[in-house]
Coordinates of C-alpha atoms and ligand atoms in Angstrom, one line a residue:
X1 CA 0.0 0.0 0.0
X2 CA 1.0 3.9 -0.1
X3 CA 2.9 3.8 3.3
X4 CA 4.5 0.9 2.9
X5 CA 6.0 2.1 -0.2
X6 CA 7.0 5.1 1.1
X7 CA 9.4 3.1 3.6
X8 CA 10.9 1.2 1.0
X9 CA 11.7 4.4 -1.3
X10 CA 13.0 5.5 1.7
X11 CA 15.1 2.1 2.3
X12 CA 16.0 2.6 -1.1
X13 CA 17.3 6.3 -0.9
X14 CA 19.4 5.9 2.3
X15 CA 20.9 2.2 0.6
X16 CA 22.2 4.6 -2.4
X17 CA 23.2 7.4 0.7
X18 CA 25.0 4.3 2.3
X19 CA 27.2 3.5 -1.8
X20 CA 27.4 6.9 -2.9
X21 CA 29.4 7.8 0.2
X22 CA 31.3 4.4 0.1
X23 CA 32.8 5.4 -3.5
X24 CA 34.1 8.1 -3.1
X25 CA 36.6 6.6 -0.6
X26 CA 39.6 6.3 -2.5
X27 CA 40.4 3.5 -0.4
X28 CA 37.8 1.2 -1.8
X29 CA 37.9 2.2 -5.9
X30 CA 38.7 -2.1 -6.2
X31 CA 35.1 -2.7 -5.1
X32 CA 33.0 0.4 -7.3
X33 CA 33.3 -1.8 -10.5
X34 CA 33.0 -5.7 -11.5
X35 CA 36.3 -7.6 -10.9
X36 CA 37.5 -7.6 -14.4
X37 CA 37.8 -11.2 -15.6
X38 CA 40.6 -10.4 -18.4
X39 CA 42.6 -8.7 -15.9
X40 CA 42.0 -11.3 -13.3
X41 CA 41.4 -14.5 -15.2
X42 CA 41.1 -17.0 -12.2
X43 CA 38.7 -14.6 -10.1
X44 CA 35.5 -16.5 -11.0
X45 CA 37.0 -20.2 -10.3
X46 CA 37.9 -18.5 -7.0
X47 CA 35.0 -16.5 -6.3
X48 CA 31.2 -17.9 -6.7
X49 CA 29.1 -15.0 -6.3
X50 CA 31.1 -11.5 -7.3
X51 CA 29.7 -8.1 -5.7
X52 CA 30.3 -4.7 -6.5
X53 CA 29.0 -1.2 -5.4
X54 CA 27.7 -0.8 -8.8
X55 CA 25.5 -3.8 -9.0
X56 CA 24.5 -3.3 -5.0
X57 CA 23.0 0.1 -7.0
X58 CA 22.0 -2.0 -10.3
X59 CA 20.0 -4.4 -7.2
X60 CA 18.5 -0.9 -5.5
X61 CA 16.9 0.4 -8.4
X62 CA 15.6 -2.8 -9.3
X63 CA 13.8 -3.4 -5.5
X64 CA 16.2 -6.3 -4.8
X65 CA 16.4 -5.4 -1.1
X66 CA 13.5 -5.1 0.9
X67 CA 15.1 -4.6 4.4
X68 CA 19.0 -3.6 5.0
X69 CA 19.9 -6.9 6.0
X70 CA 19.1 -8.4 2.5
X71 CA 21.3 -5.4 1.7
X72 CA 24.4 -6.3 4.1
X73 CA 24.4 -10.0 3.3
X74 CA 25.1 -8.9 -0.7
X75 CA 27.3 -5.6 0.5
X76 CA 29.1 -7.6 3.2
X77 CA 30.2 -10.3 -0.3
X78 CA 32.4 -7.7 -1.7
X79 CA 34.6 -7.4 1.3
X80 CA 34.6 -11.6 1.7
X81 CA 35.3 -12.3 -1.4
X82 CA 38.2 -9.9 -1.7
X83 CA 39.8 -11.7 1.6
X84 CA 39.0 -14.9 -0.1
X85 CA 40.4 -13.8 -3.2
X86 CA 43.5 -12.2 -1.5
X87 CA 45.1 -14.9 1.3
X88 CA 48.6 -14.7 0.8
X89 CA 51.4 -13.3 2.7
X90 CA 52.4 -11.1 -0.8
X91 CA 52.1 -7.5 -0.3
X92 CA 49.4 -6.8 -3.0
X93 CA 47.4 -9.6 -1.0
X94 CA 48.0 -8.1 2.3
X95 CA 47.0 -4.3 1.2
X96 CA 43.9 -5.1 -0.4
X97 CA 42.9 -7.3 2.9
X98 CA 43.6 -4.3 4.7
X99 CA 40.9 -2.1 2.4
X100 CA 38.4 -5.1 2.4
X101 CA 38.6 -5.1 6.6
X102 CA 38.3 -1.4 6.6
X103 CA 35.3 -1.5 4.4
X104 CA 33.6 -4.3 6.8
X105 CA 33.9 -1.8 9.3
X106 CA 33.0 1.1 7.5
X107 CA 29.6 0.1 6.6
X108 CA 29.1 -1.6 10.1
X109 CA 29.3 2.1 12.1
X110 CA 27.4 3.8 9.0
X111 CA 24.6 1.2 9.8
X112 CA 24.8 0.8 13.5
X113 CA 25.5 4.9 13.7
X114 CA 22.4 6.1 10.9
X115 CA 20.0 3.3 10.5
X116 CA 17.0 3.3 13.0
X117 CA 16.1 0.1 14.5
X118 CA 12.6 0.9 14.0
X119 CA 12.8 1.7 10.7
X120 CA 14.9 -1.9 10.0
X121 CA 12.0 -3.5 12.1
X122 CA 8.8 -2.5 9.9
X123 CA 10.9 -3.4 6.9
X124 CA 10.9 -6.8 8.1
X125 CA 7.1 -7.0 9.2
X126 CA 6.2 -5.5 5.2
X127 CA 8.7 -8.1 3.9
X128 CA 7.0 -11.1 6.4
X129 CA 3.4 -10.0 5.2
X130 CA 4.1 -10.3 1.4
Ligands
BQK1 C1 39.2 -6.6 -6.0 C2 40.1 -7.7 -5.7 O1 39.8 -8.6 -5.0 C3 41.4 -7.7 -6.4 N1 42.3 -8.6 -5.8 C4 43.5 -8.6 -6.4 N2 44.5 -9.4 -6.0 C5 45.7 -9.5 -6.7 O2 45.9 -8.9 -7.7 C6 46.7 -10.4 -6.0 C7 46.1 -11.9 -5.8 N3 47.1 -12.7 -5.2 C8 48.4 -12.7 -5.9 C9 48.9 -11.3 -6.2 N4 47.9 -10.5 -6.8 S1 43.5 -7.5 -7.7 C10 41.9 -7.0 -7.4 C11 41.3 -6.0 -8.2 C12 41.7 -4.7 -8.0 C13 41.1 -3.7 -8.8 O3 41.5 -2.4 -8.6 C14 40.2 -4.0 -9.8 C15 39.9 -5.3 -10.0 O4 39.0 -5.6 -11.0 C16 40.4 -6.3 -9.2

């Protein structure tokens, strides 16, 4: 109905808040676009389900994410798969670990810091009565 649209526009418009400030941290420009598979020809033997901020925005617009957990558990990939991805003790390895943890944490205080629990909670009871 009309309200309960209005919270998901509003889900949708602080989830695109949440990406737009993410990539524009010059720290995370690895994660904005897909992992390019002819620079990195092994990534998708490696990695089974690739994430970027571009398709977290891609899934947005197309009403993929109903609540912000169904949100975190596809934003929360990009920062696995590049520790996955990255295990070794080689310096390359090591400094884009250190990015991936830093973006884990990131959007943890954004959430925890600008998200209202309320808010999160009817989410959930629209997506439970659909
Ligand atoms: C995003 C990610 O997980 C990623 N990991 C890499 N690791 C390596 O290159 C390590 C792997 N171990 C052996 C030594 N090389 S490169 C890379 C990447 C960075 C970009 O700026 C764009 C892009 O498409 C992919």
């Amino acid at each position: 109905d009309k309200q309960e649209e209005d919270v998901l526009r509003e889900l949708r418009l602080f989830l695109r808040n949440v990406i737009e400030r993410l990539s524009l941290d010059r720290r995370f420009r690895a994660f904005t676009k897909p992992v390019d598979t002819e620079e990195v020809p092994d990534y998708l033997m490696v990695i089974k389900k690739p994430m970027d901020f571009s398709t977290l925005l891609t899934n947005i617009d197309e009403h993929k994410y109903h609540t912000v957990r169904e949100f975190m558990a596809d934003a929360d990939l990009i920062w696995q798969n590049a520790l996955e991805y990255n295990p070794d003790n080689d310096p390359i390895d090591r400094h884009i670990r250190h990015r991936a943890c830093a973006l884990k944490d990131t959007v943890r205080a954004i959430i925890r810091d600008e998200l209202d629990g309320d808010f999160e909670r009817v989410c959930e009871e629209i997506r439970e009565s659909r």
